[in-house]
C-alpha positions as a Markdown table, in Angstrom:
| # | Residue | x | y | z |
|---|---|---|---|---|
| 1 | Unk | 0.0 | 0.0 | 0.0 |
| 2 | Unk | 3.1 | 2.7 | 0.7 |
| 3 | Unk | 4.4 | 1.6 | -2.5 |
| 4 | Unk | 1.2 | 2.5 | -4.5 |
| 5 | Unk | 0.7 | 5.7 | -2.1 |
| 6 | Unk | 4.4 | 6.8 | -3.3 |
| 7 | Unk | 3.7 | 5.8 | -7.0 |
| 8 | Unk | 0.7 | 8.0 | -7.0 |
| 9 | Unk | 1.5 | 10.8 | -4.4 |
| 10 | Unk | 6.0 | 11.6 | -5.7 |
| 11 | Unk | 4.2 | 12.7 | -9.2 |
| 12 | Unk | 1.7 | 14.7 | -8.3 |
| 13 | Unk | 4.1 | 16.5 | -5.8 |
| 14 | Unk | 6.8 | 17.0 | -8.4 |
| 15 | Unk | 4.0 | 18.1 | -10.9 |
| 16 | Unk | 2.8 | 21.0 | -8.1 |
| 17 | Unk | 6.7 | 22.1 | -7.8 |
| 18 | Unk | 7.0 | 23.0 | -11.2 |
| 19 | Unk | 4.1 | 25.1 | -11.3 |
| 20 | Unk | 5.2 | 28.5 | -10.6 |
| 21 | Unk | 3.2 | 31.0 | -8.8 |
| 22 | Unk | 3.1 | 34.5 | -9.3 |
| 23 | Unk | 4.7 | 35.1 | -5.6 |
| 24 | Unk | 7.2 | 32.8 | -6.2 |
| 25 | Unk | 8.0 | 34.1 | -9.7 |
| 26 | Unk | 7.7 | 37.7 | -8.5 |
| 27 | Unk | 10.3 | 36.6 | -5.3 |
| 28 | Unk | 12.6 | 35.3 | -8.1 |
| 29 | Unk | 12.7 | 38.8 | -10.3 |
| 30 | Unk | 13.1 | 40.3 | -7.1 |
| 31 | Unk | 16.3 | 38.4 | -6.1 |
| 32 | Unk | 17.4 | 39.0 | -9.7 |
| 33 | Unk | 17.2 | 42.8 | -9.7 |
| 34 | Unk | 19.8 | 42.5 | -6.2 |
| 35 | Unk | 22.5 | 42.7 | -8.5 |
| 36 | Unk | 21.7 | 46.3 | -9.8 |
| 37 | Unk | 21.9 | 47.5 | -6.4 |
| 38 | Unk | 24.1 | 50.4 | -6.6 |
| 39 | Unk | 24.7 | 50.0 | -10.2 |
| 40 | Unk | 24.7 | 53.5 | -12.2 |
| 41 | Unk | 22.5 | 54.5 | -14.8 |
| 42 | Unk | 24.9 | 54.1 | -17.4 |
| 43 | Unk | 25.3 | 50.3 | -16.3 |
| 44 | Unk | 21.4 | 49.8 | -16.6 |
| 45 | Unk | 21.1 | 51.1 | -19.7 |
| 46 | Unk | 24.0 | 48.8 | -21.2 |
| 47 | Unk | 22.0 | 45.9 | -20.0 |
| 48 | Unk | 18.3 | 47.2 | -20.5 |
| 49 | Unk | 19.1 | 49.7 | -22.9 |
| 50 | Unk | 16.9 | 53.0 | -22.7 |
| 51 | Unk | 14.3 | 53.5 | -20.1 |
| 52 | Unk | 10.9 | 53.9 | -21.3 |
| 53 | Unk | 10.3 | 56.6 | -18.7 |
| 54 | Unk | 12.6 | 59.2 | -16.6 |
| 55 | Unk | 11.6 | 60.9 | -14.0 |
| 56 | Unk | 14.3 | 63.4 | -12.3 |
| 57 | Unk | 14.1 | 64.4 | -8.9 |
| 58 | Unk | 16.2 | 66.5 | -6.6 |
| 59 | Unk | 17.4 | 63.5 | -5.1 |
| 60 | Unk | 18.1 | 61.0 | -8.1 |
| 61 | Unk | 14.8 | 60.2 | -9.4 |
| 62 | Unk | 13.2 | 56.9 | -11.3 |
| 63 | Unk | 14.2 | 55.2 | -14.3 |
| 64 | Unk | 11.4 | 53.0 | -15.0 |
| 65 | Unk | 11.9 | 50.2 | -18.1 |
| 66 | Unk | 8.3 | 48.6 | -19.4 |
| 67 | Unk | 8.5 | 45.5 | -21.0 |
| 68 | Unk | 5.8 | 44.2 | -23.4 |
| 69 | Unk | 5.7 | 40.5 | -24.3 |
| 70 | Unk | 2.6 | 39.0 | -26.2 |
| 71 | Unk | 1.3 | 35.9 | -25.6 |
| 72 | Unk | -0.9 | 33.6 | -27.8 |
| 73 | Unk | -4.0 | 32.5 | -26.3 |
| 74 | Unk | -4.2 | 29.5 | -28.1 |
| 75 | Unk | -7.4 | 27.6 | -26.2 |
| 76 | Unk | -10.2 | 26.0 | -27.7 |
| 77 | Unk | -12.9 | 28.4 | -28.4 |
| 78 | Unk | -11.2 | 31.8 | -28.4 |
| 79 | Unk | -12.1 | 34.3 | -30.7 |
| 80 | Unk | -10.1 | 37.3 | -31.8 |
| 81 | Unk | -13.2 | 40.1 | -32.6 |
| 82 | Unk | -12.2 | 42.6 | -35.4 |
| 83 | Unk | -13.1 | 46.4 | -34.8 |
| 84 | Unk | -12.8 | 48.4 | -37.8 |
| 85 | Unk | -12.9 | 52.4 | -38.3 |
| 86 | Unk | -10.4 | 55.2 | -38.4 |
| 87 | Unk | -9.3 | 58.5 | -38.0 |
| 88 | Unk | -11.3 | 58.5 | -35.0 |
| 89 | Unk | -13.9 | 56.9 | -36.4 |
| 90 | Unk | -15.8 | 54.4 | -34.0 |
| 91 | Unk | -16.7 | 51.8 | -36.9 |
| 92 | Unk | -17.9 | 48.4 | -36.5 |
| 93 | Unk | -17.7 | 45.4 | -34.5 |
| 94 | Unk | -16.9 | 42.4 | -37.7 |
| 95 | Unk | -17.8 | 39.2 | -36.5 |
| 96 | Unk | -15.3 | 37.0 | -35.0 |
| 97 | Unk | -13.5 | 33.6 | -36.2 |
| 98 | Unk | -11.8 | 31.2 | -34.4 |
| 99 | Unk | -8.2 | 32.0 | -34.2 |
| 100 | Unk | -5.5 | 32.7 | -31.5 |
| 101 | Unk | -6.1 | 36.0 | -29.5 |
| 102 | Unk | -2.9 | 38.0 | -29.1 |
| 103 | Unk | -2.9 | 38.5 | -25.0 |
| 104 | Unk | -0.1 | 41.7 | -23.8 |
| 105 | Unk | 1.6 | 40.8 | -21.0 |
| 106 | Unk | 4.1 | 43.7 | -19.6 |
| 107 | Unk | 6.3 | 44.3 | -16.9 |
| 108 | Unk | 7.0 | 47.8 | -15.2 |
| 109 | Unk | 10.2 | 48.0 | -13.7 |
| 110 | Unk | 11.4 | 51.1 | -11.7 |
| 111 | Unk | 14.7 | 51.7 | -10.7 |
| 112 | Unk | 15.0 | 54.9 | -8.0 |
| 113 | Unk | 18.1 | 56.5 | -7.8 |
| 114 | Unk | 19.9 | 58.3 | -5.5 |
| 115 | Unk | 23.3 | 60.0 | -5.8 |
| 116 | Unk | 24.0 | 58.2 | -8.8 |
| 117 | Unk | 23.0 | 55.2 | -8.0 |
| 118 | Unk | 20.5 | 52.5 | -7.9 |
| 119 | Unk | 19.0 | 52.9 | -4.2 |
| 120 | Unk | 15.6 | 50.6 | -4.7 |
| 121 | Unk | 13.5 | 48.9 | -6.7 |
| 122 | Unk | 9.8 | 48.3 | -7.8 |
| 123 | Unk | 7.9 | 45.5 | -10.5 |
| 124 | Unk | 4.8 | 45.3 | -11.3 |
| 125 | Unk | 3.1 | 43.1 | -13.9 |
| 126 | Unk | 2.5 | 39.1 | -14.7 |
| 127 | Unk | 4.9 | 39.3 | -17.6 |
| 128 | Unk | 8.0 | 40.5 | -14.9 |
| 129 | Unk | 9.2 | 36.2 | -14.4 |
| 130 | Unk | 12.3 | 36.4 | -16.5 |
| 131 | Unk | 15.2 | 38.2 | -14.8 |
| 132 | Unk | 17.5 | 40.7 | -16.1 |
């Protein structure tokens, strides 16, 4: 009986462990960004390139970086729905067809600086899993 218990139970916990969840994802970023602690702006933007957004302050100010990935929502049953108008015009809902939805998924990263360097961090976002 332990023998079948262990057959059935080790897979389902090894399945469960390589399901990420968003905390434990977001704790990973997190421990990734450590390493830009103190860096200086001209080091972030050799390895993220230019910020999408700065904000200068007296004391530093925010470098914030926002990352768009798409994803393809690829499930049975989901329909894209094409809207058609322009220059302002509202136009028309078209009818929709089956076909994979593009689905954004972004990450806003802000980096606040002080004297130079990077003093602290903030994320935001479900696309913010891969580190830097």
């Amino acid at each position: 009986m332990n023998r079948l218990l262990t057959l059935i139970l080790l897979p389902m916990a090894l399945g469960a462990a390589g399901c990420a969840s968003k905390a434990s994802m977001d704790a990973q970023y997190d421990a990734s960004l450590q390493r830009w602690q103190g860096a200086t702006r001209a080091e972030l933007e050799a390895k993220w390139g230019r910020p999408t957004l700065v904000q200068l302050g007296a004391d530093g100010g925010v470098l914030t970086w926002i990352v768009r990935n798409d994803a393809v929502d690829d499930r049975p049953g989901a329909v894209v729905i094409v809207r058609s108008g322009a220059n302002g015009d509202p136009g028309h809902f078209m009818g929709g067809a089956p076909a994979p939805a593009v689905v954004p998924i972004t990450c806003t990263t802000r980096f606040a600086m002080k004297d130079g360097r990077v003093a602290s961090w903030k994320f935001e976002g479900l696309g913010c899993g891969a580190p830097y």
